[in-house]
XYZ file of C-alpha atoms in Angstrom:
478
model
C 111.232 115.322 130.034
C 111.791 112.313 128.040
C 108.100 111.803 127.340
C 107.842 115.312 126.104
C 110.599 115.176 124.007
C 109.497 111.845 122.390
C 106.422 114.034 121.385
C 108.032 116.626 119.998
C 109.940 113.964 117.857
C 106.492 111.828 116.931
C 105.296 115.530 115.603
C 108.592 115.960 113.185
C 109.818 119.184 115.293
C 113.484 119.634 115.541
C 114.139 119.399 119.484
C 117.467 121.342 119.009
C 115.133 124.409 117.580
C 112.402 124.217 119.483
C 114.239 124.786 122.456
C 114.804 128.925 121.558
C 111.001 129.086 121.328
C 109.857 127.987 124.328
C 106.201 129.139 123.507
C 105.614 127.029 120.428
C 106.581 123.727 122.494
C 102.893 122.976 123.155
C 101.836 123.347 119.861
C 104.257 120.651 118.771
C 104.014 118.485 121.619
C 100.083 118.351 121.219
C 100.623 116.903 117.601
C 102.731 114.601 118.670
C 100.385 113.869 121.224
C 97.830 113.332 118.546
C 99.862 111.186 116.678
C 100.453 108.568 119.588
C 96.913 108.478 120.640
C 96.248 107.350 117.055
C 98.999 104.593 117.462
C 97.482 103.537 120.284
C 93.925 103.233 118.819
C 95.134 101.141 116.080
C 97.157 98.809 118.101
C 93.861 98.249 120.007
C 91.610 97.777 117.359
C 94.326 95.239 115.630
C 94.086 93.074 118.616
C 90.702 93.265 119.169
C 90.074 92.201 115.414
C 92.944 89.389 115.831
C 91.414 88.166 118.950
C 87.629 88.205 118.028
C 86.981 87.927 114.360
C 90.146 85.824 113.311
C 90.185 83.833 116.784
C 93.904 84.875 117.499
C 95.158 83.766 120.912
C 95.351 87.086 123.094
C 99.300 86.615 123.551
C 100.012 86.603 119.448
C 97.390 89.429 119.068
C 98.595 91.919 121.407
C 101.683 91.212 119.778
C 100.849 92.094 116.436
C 98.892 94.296 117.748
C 101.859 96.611 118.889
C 103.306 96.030 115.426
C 100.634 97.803 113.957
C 100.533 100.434 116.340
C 104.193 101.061 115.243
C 103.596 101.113 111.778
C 100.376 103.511 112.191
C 102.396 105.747 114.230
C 105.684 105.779 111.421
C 103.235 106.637 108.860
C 101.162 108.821 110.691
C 104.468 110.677 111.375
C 105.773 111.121 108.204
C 102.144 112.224 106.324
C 102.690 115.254 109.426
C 106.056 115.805 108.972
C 105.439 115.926 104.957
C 102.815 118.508 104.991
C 104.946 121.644 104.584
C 103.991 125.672 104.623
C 103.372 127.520 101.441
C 102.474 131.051 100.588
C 98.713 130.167 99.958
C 96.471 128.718 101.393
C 95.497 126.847 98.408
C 99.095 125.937 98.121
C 98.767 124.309 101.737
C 95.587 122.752 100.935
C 95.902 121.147 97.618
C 99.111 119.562 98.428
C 97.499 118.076 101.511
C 94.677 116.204 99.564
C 96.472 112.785 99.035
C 97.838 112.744 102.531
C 94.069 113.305 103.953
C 92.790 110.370 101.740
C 95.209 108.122 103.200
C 94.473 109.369 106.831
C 90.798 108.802 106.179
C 91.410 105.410 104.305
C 94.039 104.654 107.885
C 90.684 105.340 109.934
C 88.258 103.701 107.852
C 90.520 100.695 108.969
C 91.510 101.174 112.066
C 87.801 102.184 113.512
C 85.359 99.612 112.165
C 86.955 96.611 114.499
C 86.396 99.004 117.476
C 82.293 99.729 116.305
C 82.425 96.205 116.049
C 83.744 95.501 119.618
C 81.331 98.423 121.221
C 78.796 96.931 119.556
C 79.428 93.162 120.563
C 76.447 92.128 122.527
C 73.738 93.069 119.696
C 75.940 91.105 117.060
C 76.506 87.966 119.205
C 73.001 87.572 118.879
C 72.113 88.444 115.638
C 74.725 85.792 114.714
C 72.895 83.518 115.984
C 69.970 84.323 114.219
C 71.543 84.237 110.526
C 73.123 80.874 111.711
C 69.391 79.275 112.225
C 68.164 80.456 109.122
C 71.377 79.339 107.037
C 70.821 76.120 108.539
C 67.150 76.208 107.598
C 67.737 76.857 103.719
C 70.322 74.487 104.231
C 68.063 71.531 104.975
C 65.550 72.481 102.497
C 68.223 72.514 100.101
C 69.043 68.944 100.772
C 65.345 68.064 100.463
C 64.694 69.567 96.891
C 68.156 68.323 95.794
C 69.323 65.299 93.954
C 70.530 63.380 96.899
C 67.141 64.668 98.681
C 64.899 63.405 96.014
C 66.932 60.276 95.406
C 66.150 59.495 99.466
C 62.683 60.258 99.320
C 61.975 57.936 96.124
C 63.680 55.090 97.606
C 61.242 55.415 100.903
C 58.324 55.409 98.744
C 59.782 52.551 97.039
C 60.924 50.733 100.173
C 57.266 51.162 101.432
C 55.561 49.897 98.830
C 57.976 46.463 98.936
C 57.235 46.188 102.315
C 53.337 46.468 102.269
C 53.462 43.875 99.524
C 54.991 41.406 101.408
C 52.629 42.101 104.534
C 49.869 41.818 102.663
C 51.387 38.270 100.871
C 50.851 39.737 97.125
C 47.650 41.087 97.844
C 48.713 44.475 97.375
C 49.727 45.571 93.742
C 53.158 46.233 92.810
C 53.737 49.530 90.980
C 55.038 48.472 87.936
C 57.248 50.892 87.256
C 59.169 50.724 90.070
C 60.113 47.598 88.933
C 63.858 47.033 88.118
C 63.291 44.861 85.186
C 60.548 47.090 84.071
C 63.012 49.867 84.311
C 65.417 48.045 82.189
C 63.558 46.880 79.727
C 62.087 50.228 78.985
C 65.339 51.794 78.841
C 66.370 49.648 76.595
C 63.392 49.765 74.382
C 63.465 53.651 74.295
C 66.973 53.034 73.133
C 66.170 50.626 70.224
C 62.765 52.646 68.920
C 65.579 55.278 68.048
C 67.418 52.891 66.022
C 64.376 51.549 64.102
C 63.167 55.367 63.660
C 67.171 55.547 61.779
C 66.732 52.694 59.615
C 62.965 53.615 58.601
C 64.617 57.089 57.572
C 67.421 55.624 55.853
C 65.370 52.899 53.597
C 62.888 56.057 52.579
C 65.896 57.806 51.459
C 67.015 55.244 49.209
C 63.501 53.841 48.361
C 62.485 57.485 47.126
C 65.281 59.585 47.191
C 67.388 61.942 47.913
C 69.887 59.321 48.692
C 71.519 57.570 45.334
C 70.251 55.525 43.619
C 67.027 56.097 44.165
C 64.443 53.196 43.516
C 63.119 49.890 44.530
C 67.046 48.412 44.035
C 68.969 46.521 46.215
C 70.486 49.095 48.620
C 67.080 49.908 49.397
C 65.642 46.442 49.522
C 69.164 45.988 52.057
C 68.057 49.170 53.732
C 64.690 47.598 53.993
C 65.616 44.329 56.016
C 67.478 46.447 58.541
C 64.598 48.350 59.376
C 62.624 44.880 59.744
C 64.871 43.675 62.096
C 65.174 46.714 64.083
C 61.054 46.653 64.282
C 61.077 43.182 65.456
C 63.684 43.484 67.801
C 60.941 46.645 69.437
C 58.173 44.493 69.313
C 59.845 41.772 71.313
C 60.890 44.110 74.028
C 57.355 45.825 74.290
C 56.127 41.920 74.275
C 58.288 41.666 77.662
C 57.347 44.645 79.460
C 53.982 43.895 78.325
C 54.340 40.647 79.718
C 56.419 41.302 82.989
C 53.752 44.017 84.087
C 50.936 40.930 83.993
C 53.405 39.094 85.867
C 52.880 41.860 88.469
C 49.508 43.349 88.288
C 48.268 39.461 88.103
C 45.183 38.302 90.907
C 45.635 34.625 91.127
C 48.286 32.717 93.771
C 50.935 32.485 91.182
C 50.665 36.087 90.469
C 50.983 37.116 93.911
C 53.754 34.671 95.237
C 55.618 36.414 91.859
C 54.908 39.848 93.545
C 55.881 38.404 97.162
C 59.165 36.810 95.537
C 59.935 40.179 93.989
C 59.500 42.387 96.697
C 61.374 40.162 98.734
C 64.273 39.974 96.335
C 64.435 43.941 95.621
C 63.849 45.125 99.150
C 67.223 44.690 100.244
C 68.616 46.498 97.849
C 66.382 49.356 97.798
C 67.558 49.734 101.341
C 71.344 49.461 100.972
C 70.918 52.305 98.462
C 68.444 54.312 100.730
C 70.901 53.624 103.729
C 73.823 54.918 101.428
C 72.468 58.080 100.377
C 70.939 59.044 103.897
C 74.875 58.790 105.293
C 75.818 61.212 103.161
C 72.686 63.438 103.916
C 73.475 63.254 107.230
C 77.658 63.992 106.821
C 77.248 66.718 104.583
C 74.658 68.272 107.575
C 76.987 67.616 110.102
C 79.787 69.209 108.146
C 77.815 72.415 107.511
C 76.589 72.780 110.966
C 80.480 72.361 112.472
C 81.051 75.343 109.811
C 78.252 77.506 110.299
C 78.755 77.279 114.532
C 82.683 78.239 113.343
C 81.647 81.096 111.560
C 82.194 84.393 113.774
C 84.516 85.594 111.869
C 84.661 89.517 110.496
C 82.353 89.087 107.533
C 79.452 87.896 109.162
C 80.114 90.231 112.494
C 80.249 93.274 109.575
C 76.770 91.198 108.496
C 75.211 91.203 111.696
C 75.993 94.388 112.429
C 74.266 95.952 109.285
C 71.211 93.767 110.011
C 70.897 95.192 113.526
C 71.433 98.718 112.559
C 68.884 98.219 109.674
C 66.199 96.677 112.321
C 67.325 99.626 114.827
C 67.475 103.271 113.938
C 68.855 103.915 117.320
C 71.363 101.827 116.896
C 72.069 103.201 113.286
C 72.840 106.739 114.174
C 75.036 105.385 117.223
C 77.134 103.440 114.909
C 77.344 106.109 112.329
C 78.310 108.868 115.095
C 80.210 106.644 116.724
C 82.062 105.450 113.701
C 82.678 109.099 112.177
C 84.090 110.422 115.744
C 86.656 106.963 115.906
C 87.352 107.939 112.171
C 88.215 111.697 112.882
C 90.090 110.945 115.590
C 92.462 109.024 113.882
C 92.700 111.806 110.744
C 93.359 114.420 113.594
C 97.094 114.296 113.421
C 96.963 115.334 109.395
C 94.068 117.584 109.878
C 96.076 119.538 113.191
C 98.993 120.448 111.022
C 97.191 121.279 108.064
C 95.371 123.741 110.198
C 98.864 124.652 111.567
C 99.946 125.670 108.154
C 97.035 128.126 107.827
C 98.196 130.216 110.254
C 101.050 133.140 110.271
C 104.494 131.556 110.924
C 105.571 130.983 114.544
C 108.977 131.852 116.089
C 109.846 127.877 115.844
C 109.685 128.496 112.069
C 111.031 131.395 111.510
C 114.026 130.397 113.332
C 114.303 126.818 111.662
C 114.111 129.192 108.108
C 117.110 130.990 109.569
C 119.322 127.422 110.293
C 118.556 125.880 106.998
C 119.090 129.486 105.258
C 122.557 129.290 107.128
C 123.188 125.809 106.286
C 122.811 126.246 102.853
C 125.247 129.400 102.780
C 127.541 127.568 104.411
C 127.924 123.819 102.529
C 127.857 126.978 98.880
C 130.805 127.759 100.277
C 132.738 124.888 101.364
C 131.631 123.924 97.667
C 133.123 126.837 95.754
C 136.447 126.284 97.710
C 136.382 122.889 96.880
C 135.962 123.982 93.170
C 138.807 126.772 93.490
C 141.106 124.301 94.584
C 141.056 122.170 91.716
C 141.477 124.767 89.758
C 143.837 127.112 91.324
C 145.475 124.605 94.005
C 146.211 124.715 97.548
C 145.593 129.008 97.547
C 144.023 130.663 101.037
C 140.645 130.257 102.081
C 140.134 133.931 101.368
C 141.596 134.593 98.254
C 139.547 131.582 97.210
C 136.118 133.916 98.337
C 137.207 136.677 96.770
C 138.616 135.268 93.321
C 134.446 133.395 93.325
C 132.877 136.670 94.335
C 134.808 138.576 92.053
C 134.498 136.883 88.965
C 136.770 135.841 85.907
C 137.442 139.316 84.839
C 139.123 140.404 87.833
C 141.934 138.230 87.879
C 144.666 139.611 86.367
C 148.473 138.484 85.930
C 151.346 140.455 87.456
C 154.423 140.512 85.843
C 157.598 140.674 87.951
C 160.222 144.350 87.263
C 162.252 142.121 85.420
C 162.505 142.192 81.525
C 160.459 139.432 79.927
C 162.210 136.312 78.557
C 162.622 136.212 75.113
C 160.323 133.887 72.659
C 163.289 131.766 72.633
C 163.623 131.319 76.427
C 160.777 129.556 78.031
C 157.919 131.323 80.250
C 158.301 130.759 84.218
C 154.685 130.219 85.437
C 155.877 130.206 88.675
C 156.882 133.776 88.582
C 153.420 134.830 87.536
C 151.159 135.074 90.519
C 147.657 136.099 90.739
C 146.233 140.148 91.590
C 143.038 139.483 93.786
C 141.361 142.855 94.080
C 139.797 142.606 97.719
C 136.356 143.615 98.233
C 134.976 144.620 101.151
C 134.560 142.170 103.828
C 131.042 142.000 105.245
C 129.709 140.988 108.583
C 127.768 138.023 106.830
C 131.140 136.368 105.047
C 133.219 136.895 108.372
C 129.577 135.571 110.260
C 129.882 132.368 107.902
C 133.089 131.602 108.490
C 132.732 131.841 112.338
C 130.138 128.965 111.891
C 130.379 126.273 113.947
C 130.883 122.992 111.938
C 128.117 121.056 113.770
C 126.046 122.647 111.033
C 127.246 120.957 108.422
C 127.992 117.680 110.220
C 124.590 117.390 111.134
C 125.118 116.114 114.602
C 123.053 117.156 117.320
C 124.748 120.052 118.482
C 122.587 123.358 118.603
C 122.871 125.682 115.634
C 125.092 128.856 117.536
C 124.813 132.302 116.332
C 128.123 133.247 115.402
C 129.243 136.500 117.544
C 131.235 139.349 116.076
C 134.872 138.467 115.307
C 136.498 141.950 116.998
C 134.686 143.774 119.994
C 134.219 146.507 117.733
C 132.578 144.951 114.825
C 128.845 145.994 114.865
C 126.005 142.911 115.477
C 122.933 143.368 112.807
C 119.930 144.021 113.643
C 116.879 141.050 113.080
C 115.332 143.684 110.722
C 117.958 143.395 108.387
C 117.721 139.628 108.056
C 114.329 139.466 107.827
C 113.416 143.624 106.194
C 110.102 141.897 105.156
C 109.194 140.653 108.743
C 107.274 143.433 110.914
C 108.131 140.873 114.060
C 111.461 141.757 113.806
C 111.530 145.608 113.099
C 112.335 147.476 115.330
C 110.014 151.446 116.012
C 112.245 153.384 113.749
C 112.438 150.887 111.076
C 108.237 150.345 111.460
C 108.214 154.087 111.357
């Protein structure tokens, strides 16, 4: 009993009203049904996702997992109980819209950790597979990149070194791996700019544009600086010059100068070949720690679309698969949108009746609340009848006695109101037989009021609802 009536409340039903219809129960209970089933799904499919992609401990995700199931089921609840009947169809439908794309969006979510899970096996080991070939372009990256290249220059050059000390100077020594090569033709490159500067400068003031133009002494001045700058060149291309002899030379001096050298840059070559190879080799280990750690939800959503492109089995099970998951958790919506198609059941008409009576009822405790302040503490009927009236039937009385005079003042209190009394209908004396539970809103049933005098006639359902051909009876249908 208390399951079903926790399904009739998950489907927005009033309990209270439901119980005159017995018939329509099911109908209610079966959204409600719907509506937990897609709680559940969600609070699976949040722990699964926890657990697997995010690497949750099982504990903390079934834990959040039931939060989400909560959450799925409050909103799922109030998109059903906020779809309400219209006249048209198109009235039904249209207002519907927005509360569909949410329930679709709500199982777009909620379904693609479940294909995920189904599908487990075939990612696992397509995971694997983009892992190697990350790694791959990985390692080819650090070949072809700076710290690659700067590794594989100082082999060669760490080679070289070494074969010309083997071979005791015999072998040649590139030149232009040589350190003081290097530096001396960095710095020559350096000053052949500056001469190429003070050339330019002395032919601007030798023959213009620069002023004065002429053979004077700015350019004469102009003229020395570029000498110096030349001869400054021509010593450092005398040294390189020079230094690459020193190298290249065939006799015993020039190869115990290649032998010295090698010996003396060799160690350094290597301390700078060691020192870029640790990093190499920390930066691999770091990416291979990461890429073995990553399992998480983008590359299982990868995996998956890799398998499914390789597999056109597997593609139409993941589609079907993932359109029934997703329609199962729009069913809810979709159920009571189809619900409002329909004619109205007994559960609604009779809920139109309560709220009908409701309203009636807190219209009246407002207008005596009105007359009061206006007229004072006066009985609850002559309050009805001076509202149902209207201003132009009350009227003032005066008593048999003479009127004061103009001079003597007027004695309100001897003036009372004439309520004419209309006639008193079954549905005023039916109102105020109402029981207050109706207005308290406590969970009392809504009561019928019965007839105030054995005598009084009860009406007939046809003349509450003339429009209704449920409720007419075979002469009123005739």
């Amino acid at each position: 009993m208390h399951v079903r009536r926790f399904l009739i409340w998950l489907s927005g039903a009033r309990s209270e009203v439901l119980a005159r219809c017995p018939t329509d129960r099911g109908k209610y209970e079966g959204i409600g049904s719907a509506v937990l089933i897609t709680s559940v799904m969600a609070g699976i499919s949040m722990t699964f996702a926890l657990n697997t992609a995010l690497m949750v401990a099982l504990p903390i995700a079934i834990g959040f997992g039931l939060a989400w199931s909560l959450a799925i089921m409050s909103l799922d609840r109030w998109l059903v109980t906020s779809i309400q009947r219209h006249e048209s169809a198109w009235k039904n439908f249209i207002p519907a819209i927005p509360r569909l794309v949410l329930a679709l969006l709500f199982g777009l979510v909620i379904s693609t950790p479940l294909v995920l899970q189904i599908f487990k096996p075939e990612i696992e080991v397509q995971i694997v597979q983009i892992q190697e070939n990350q790694a791959n372009g990985f390692r080819k990256e650090q070949v072809n990149g700076d710290v690659g290249k700067g590794i594989t220059a100082l082999q060669g050059q760490a080679q070289r070194l070494q074969r010309v000390i083997s071979s005791g100077g015999d072998d040649p020594v590139d030149p232009g791996s040589d350190a003081k090569v290097v530096g001396l033709t960095k710095q020559r490159d350096a000053q052949q700019k500056t001469t190429n500067a003070q050339f330019k400068d002395w032919q601007c003031q030798l023959y213009g544009p620069c002023k004065p133009a002429g053979d004077g002494p700015l350019a004469r001045a102009k003229e020395t600086s570029y000498r110096r700058a030349q001869s400054d060149l021509n010593d450092l291309n005398t040294q390189i010059e020079a230094r690459k002899r020193e190298l290249t030379a065939t006799d015993s001096n020039g190869r115990q100068a290649r032998v010295d050298y090698a010996r003396g840059t060799l160690p350094g070559v290597q301390r700078q070949l060691q020192t870029l190879q640790q990093q190499q080799q920390a930066r691999q280990r770091a990416y291979e720690a990461s890429n073995k750690a990553s399992k998480g939800l983008l590359i299982r959503l990868q995996a998956l679309d890799q398998v499914a492109k390789k597999n056109g089995t597997l593609r139409s099970a993941q589609i079907l698969l993932f359109l029934f998951i997703t329609a199962i958790e729009c069913l809810p919506v979709i159920v009571k949108l189809l619900h409002t198609f329909g004619p109205p059941n007994s559960y609604e008409k009779i809920l139109a009746l309560e709220e009908r009576a409701q309203v009636r009822v807190a219209s009246e405790m407002l207008k005596k609340e009105q007359m009061r302040e206006l007229f004072g503490d006066v009985d609850g009927d002559d309050v009805s009848r001076i509202w149902d009236s209207g201003p132009g039937s009350v009227t003032a009385e005066m008593p048999s006695e003479p009127p004061p005079s103009v001079s003597e003042p007027l004695d309100h209190a001897q003036v009372r109101p004439v309520i004419p009394r209309p006639p008193d209908t079954w549905e005023d004396r039916k109102l105020r037989s109402i029981r207050d539970t109706t207005i308290r809103g406590d969970d009392a049933s809504f009561i019928p009021a019965r007839p105030t005098t054995p005598d009084e006639p009860v009406p007939e359902a046809g003349e509450l609802f003339p429009d209704d051909p449920e409720f007419l009876d075979d002469e009123h249908a005739g």
